[in-house]
mmCIF file with all atom_site columns, C-alpha atoms in Angstrom:
data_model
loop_
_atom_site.group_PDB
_atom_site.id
_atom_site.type_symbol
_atom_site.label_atom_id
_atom_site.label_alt_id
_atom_site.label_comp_id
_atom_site.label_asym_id
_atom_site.label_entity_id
_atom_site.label_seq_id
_atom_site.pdbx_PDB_ins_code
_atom_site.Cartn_x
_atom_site.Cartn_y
_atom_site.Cartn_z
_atom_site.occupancy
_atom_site.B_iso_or_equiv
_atom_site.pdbx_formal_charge
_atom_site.auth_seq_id
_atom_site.auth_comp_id
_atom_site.auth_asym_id
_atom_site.auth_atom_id
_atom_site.pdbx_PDB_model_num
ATOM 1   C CA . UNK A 1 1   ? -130.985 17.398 147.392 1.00 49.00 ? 5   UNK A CA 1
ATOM 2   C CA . UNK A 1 2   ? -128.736 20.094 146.144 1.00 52.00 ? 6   UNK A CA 1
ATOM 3   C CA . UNK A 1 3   ? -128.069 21.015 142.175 1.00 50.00 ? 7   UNK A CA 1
ATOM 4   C CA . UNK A 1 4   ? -124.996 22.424 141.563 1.00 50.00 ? 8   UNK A CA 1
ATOM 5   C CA . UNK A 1 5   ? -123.904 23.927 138.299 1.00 47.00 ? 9   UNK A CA 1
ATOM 6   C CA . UNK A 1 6   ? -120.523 24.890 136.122 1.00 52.00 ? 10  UNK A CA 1
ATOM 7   C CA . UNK A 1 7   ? -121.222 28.046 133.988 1.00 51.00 ? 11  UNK A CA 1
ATOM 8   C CA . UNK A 1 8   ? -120.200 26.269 131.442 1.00 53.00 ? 12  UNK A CA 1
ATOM 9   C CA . UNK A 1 9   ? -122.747 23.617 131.659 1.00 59.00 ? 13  UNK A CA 1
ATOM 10  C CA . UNK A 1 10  ? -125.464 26.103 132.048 1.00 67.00 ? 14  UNK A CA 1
ATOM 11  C CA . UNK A 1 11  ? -127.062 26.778 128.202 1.00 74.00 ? 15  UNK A CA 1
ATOM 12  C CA . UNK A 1 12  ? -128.343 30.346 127.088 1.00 81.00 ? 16  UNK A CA 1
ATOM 13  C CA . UNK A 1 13  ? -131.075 30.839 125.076 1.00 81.00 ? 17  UNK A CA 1
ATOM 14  C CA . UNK A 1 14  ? -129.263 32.162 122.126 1.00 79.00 ? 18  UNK A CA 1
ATOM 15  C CA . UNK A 1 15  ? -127.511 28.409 122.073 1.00 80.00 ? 19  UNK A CA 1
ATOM 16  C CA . UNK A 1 16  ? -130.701 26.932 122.274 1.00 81.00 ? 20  UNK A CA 1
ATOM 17  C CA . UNK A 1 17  ? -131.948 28.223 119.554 1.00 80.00 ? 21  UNK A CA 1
ATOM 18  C CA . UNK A 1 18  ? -128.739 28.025 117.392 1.00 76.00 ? 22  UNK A CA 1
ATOM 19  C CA . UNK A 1 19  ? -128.865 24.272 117.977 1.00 79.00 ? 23  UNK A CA 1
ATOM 20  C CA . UNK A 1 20  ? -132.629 24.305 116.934 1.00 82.00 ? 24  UNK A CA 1
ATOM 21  C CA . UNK A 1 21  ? -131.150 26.118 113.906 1.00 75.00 ? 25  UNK A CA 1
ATOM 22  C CA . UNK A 1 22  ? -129.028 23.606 113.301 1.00 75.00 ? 26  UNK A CA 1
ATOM 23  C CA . UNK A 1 23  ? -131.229 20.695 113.910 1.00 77.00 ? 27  UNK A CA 1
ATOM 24  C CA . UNK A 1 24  ? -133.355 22.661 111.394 1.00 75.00 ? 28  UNK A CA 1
ATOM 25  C CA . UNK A 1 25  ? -131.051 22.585 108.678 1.00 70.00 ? 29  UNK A CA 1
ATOM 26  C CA . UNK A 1 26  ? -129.322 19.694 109.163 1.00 69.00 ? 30  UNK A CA 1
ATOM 27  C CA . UNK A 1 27  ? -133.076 18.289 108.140 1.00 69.00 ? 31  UNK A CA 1
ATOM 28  C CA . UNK A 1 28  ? -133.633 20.640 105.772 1.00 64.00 ? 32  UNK A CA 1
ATOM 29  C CA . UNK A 1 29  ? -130.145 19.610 103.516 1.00 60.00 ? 33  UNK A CA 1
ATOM 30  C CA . UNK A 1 30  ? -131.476 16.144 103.385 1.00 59.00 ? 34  UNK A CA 1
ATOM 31  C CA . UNK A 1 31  ? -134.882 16.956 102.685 1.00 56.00 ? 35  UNK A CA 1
ATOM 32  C CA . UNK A 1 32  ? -134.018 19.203 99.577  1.00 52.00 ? 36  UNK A CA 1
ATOM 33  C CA . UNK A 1 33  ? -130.548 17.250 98.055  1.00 53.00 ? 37  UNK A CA 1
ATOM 34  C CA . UNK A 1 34  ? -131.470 16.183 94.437  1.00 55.00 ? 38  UNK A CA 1
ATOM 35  C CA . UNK A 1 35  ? -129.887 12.654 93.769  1.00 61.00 ? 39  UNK A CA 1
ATOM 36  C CA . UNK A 1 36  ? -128.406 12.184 90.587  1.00 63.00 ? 40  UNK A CA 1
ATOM 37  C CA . UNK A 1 37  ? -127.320 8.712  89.601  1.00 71.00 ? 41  UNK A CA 1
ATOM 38  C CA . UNK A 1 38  ? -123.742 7.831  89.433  1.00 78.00 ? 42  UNK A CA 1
ATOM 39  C CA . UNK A 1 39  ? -123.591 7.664  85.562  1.00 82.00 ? 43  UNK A CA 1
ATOM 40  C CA . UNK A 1 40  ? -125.431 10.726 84.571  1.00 77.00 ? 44  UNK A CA 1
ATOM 41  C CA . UNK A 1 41  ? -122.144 12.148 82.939  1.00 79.00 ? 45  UNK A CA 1
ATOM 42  C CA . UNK A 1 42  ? -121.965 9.456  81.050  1.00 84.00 ? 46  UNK A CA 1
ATOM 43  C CA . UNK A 1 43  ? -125.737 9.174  80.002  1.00 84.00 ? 47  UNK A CA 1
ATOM 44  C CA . UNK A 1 44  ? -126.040 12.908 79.285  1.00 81.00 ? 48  UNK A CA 1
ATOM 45  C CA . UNK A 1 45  ? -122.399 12.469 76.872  1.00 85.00 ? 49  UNK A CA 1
ATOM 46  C CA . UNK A 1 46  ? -124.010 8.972  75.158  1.00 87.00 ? 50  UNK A CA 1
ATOM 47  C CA . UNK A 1 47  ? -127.277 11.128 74.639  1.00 83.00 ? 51  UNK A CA 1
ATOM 48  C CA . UNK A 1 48  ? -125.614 14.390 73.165  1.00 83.00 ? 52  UNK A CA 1
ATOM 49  C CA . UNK A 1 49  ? -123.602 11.906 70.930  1.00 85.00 ? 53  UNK A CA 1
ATOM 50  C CA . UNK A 1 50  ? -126.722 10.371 70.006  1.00 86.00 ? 54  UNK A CA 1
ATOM 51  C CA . UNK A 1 51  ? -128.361 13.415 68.172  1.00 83.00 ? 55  UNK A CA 1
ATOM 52  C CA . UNK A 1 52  ? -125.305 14.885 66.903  1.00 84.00 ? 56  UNK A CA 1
ATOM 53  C CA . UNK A 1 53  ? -124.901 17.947 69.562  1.00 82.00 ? 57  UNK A CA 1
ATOM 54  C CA . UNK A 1 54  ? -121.054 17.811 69.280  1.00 82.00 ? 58  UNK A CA 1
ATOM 55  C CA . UNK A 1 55  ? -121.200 18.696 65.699  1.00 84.00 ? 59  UNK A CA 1
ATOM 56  C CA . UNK A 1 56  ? -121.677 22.269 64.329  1.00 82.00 ? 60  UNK A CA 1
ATOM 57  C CA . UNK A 1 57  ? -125.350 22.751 63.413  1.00 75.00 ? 61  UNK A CA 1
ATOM 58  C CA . UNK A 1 58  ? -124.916 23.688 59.382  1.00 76.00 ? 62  UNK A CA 1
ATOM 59  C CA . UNK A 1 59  ? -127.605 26.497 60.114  1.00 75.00 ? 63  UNK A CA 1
ATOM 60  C CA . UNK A 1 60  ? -126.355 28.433 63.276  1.00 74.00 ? 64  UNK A CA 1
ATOM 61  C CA . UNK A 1 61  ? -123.418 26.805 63.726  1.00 75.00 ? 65  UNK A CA 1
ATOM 62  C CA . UNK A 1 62  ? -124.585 25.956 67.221  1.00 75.00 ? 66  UNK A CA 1
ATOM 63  C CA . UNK A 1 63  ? -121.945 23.222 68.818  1.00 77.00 ? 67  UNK A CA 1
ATOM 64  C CA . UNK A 1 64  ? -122.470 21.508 72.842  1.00 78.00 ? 68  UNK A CA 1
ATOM 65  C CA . UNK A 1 65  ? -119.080 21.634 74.261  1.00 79.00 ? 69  UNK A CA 1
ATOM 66  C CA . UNK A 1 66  ? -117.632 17.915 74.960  1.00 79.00 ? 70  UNK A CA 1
ATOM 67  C CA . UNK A 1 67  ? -116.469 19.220 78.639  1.00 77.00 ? 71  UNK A CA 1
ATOM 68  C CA . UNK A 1 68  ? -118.965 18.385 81.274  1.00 70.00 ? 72  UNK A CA 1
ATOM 69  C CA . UNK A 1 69  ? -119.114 20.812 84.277  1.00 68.00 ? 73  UNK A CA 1
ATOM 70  C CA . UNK A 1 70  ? -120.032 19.026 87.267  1.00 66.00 ? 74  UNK A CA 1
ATOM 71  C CA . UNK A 1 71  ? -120.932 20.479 90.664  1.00 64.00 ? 75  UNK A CA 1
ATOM 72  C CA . UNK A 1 72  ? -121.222 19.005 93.779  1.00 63.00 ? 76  UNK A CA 1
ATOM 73  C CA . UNK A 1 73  ? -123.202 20.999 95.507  1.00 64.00 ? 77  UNK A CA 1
ATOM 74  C CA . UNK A 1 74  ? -126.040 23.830 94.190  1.00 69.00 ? 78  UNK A CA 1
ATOM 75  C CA . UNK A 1 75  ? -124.692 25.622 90.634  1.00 76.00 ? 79  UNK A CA 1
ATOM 76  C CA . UNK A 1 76  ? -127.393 28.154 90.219  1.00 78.00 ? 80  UNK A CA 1
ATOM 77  C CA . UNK A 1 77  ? -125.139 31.161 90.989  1.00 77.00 ? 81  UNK A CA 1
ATOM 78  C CA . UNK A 1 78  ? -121.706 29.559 88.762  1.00 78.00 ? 82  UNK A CA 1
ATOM 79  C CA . UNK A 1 79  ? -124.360 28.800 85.362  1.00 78.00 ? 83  UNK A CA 1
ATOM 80  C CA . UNK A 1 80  ? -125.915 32.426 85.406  1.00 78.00 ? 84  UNK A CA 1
ATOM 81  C CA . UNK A 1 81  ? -122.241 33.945 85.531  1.00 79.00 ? 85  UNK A CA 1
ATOM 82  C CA . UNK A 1 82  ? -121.154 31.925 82.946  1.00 79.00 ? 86  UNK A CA 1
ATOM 83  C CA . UNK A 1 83  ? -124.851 32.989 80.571  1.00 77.00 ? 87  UNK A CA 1
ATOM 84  C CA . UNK A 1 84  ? -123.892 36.434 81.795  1.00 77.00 ? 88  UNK A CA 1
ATOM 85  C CA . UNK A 1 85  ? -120.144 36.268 80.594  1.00 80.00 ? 89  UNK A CA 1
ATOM 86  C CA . UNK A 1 86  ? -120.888 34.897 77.275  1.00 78.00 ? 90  UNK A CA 1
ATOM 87  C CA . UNK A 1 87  ? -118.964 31.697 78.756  1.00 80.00 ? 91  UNK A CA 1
ATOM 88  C CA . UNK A 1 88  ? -121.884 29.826 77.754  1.00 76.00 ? 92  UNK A CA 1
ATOM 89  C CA . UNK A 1 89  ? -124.887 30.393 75.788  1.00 70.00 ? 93  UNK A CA 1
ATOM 90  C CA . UNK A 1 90  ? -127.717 28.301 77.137  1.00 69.00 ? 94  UNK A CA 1
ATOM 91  C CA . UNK A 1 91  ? -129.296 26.791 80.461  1.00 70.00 ? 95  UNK A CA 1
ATOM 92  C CA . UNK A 1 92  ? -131.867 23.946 80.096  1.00 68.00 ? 96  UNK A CA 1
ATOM 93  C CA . UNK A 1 93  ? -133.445 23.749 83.280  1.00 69.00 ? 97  UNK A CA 1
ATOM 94  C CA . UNK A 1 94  ? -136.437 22.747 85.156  1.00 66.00 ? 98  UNK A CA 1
ATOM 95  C CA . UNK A 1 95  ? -135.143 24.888 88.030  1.00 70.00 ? 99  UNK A CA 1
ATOM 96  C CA . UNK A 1 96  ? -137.607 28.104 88.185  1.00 68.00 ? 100 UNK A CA 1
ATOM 97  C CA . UNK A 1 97  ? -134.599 30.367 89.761  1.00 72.00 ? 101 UNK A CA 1
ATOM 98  C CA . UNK A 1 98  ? -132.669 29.658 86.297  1.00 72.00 ? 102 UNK A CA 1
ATOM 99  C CA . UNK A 1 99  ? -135.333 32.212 84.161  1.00 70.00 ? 103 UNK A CA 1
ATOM 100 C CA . UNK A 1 100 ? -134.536 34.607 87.288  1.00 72.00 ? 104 UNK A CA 1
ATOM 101 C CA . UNK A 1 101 ? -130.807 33.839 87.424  1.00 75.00 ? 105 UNK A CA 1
ATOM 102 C CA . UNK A 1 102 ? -130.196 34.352 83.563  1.00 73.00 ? 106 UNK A CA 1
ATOM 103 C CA . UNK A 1 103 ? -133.105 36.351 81.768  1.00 67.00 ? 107 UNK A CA 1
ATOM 104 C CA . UNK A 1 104 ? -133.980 35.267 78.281  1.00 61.00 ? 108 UNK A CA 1
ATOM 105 C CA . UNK A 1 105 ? -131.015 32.811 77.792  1.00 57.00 ? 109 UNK A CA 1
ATOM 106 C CA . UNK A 1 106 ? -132.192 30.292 79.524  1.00 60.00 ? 110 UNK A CA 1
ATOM 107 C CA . UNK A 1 107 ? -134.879 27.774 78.436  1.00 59.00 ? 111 UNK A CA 1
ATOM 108 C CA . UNK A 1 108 ? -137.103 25.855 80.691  1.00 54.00 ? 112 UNK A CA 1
ATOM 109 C CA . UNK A 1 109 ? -139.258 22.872 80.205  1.00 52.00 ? 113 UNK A CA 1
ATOM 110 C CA . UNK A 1 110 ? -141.614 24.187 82.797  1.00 51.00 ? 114 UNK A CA 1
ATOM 111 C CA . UNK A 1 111 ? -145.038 25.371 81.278  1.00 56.00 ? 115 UNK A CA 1
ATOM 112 C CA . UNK A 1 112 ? -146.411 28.853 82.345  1.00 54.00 ? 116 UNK A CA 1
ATOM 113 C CA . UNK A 1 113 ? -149.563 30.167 82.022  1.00 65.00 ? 117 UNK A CA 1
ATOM 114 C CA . UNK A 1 114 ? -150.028 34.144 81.683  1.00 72.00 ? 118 UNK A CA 1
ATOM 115 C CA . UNK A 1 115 ? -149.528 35.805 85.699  1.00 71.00 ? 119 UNK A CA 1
ATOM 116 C CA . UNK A 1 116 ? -152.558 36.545 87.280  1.00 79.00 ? 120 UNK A CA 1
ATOM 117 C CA . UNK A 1 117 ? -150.286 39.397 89.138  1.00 76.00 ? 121 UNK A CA 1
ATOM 118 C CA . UNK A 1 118 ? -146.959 39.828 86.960  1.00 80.00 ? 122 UNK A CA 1
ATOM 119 C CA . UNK A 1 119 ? -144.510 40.487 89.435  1.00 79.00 ? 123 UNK A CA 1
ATOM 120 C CA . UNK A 1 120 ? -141.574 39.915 87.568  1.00 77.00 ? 124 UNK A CA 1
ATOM 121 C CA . UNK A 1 121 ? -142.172 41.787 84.282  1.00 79.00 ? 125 UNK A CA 1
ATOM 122 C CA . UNK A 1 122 ? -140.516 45.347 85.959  1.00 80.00 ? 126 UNK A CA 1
ATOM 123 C CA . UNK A 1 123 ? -136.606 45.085 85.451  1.00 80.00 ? 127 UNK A CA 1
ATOM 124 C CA . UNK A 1 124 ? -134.811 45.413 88.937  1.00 83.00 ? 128 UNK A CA 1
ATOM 125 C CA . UNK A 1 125 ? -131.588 44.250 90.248  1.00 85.00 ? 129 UNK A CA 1
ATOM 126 C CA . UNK A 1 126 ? -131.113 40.645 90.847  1.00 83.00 ? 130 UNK A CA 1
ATOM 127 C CA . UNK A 1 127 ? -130.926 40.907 94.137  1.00 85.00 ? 131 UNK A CA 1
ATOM 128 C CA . UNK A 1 128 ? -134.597 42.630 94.357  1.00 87.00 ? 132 UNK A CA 1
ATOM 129 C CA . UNK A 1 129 ? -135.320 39.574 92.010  1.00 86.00 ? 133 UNK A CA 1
ATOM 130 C CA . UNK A 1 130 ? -134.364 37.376 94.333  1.00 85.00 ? 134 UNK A CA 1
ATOM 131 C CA . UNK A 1 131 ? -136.203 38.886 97.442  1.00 88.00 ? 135 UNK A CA 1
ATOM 132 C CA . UNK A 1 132 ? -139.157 38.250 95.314  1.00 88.00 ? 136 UNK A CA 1
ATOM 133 C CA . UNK A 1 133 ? -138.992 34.970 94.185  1.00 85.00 ? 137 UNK A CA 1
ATOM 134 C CA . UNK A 1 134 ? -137.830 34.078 98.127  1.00 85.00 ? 138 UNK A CA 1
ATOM 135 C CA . UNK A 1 135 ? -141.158 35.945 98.733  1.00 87.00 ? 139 UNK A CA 1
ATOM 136 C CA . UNK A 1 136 ? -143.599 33.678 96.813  1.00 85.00 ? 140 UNK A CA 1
ATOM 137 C CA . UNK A 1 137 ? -141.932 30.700 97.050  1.00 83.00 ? 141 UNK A CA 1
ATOM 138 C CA . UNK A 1 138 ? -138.602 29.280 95.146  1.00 78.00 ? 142 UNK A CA 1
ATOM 139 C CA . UNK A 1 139 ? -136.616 25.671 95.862  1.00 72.00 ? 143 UNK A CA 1
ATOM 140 C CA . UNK A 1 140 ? -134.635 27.971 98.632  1.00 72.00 ? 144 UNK A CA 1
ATOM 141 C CA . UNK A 1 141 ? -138.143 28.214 100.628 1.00 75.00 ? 145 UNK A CA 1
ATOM 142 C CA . UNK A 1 142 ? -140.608 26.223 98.424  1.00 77.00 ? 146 UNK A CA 1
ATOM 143 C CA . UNK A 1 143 ? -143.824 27.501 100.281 1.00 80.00 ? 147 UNK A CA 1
ATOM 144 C CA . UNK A 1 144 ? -142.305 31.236 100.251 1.00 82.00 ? 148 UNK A CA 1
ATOM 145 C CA . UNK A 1 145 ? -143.045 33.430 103.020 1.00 85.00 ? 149 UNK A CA 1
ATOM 146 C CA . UNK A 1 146 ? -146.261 32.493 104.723 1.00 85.00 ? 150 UNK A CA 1
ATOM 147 C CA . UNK A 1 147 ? -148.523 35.276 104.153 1.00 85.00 ? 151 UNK A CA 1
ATOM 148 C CA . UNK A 1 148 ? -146.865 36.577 101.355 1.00 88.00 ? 152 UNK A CA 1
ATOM 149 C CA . UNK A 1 149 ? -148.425 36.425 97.303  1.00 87.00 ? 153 UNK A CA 1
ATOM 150 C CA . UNK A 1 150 ? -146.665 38.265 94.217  1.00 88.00 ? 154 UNK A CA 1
ATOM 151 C CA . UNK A 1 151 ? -150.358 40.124 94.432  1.00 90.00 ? 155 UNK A CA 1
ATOM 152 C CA . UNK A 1 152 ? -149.606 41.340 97.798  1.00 91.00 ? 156 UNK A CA 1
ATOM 153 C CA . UNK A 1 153 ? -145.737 42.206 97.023  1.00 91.00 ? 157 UNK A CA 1
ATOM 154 C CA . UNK A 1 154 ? -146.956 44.313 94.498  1.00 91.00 ? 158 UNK A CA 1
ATOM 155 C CA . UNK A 1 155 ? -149.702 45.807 96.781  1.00 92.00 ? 159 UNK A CA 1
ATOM 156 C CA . UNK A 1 156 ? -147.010 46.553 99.168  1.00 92.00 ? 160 UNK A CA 1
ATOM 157 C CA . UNK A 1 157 ? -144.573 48.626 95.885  1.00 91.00 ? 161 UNK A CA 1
ATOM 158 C CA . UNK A 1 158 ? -147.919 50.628 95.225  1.00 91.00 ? 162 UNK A CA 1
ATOM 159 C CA . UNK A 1 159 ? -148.233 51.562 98.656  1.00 93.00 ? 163 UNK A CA 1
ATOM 160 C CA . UNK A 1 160 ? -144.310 52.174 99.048  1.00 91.00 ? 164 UNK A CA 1
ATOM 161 C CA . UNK A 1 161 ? -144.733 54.327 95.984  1.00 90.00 ? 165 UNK A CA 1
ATOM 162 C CA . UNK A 1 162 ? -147.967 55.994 96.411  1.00 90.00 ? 166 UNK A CA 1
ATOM 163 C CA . UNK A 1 163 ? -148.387 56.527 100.218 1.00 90.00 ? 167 UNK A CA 1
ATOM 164 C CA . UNK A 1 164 ? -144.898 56.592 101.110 1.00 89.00 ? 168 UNK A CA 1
ATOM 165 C CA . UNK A 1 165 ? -143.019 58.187 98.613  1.00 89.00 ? 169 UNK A CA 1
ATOM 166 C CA . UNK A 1 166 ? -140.712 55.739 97.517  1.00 87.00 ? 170 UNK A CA 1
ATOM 167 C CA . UNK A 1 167 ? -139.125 56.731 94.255  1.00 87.00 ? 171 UNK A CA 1
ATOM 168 C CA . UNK A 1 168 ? -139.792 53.499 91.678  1.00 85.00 ? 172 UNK A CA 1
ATOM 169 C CA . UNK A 1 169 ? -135.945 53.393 91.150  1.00 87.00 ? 173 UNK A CA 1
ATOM 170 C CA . UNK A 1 170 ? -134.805 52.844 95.338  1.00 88.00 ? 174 UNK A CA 1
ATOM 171 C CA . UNK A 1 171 ? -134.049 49.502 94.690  1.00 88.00 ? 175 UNK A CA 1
ATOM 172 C CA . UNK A 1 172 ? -132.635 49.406 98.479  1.00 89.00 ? 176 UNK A CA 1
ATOM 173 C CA . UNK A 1 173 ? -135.196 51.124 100.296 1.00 91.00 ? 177 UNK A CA 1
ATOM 174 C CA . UNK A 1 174 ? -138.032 49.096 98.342  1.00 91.00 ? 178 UNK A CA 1
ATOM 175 C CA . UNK A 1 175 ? -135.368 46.083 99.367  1.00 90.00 ? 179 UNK A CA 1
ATOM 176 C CA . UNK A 1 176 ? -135.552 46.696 102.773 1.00 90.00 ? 180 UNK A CA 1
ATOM 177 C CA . UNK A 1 177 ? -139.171 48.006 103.295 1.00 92.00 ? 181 UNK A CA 1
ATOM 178 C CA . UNK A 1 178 ? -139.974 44.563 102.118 1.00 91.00 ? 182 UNK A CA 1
ATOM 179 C CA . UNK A 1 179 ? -137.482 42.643 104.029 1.00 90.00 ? 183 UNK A CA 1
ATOM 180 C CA . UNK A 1 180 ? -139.754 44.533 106.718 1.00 91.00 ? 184 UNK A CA 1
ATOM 181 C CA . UNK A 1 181 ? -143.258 43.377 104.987 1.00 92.00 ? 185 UNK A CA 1
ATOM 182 C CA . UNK A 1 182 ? -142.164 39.572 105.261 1.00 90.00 ? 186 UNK A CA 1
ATOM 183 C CA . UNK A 1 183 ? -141.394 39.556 108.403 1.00 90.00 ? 187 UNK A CA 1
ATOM 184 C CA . UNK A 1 184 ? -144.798 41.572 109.189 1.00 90.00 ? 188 UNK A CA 1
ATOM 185 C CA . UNK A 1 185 ? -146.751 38.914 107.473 1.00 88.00 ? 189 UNK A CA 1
ATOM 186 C CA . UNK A 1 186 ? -144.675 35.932 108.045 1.00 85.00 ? 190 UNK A CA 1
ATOM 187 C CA . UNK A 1 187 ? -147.256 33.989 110.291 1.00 82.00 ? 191 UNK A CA 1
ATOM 188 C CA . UNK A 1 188 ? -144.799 30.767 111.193 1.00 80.00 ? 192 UNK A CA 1
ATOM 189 C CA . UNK A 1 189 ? -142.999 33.619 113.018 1.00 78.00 ? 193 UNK A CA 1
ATOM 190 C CA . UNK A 1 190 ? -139.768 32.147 112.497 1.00 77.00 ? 194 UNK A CA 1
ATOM 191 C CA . UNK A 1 191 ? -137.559 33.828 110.174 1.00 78.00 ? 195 UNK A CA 1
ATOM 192 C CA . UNK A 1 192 ? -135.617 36.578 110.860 1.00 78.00 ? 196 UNK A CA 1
ATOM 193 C CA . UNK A 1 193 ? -133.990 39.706 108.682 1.00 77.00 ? 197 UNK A CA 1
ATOM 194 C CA . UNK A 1 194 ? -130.617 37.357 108.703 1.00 75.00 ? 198 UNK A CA 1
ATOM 195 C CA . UNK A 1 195 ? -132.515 34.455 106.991 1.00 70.00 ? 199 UNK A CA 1
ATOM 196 C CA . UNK A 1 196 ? -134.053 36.382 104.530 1.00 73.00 ? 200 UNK A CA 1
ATOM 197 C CA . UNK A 1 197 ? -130.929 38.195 103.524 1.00 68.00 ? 201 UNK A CA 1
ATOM 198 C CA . UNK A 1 198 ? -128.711 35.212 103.377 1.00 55.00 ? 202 UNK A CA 1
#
């Protein structure tokens, strides 16, 4: 019996695995989508009526808009720009990235106990921030980076700094040595420099 083939039926490796990747995500959106019920607008406006949020506060003169914003998909990145541009002047989340996302104007009912190893106390750029946070484990990667702790992230800046010479303030070399680290330690063995930078 004789097989014959069309180089166009014949499928690389590198399609392989971007259909694995695919597979992979396609499971991965349904896994992490949030479902909000169809009336949470109009719970959240009955509820903010309810105690009196559309009115001025007579102390601080603190008012809740009456315009909902509403987005479809995640809205991380669009509420910190708006706490960074004074567009608006508080996040209530339970969403861990948010404290990340928008420093001290956001508020959190989440309940933290002191850091063992307090990796996030040393202001860097966001996007170092992020790296982090990817690192030990955030609703983008829940478990974090197999292999990776904030103790050993900040084992890995002292040796940067100390053995290597890496100035405290090379945000992109400490950036990219790390990029490096993760994928060291990463023990699934399946993420690449790509998925950690996206």
């Amino acid at each position: 019996m004789k097989l014959a083939a069309k180089a166009s039926d014949v499928i690389t490796d590198e399609e392989k695995q971007a259909a694995e990747y695919n597979k992979e995500a396609k499971r991965l959106e349904s896994y992490c989508r949030l479902h909000v019920p169809s009336t949470f607008q109009e719970q959240l406006e009955t509820a903010l009526e309810e105690i009196g949020a559309y009115f001025p506060d007579r102390l601080t003169g603190g008012v809740v808009s009456r315009t909902t914003i509403k987005a479809e998909y995640e809205s991380d990145y669009v509420m910190a720009h708006r706490v960074r541009t004074h567009q608006s002047t508080l996040v209530y989340s339970t969403d861990s990235d948010m404290i990340a996302l928008c420093g001290p104007h956001s508020q959190s009912r989440i309940k933290y106990t002191e850091a063992k190893h307090p990796l996030l106390e040393e202001a860097v750029p966001s996007f170092l921030t992020a790296l982090y946070v990817v690192g030990i484990g955030c609703d983008v990667l829940p478990s974090g980076v197999s292999g990776v702790t904030a103790f050993a992230i900040l084992r890995e800046i002292k040796k940067m700094q100390e053995q290597e010479g890496v100035s405290p303030n090379a945000f992109t070399e400490r950036y990219n040595k790390l990029v490096d680290f993760y994928l060291k330690k990463d023990k699934t063995k399946k993420l690449t420099q790509n998925n950690i930078h996206t």
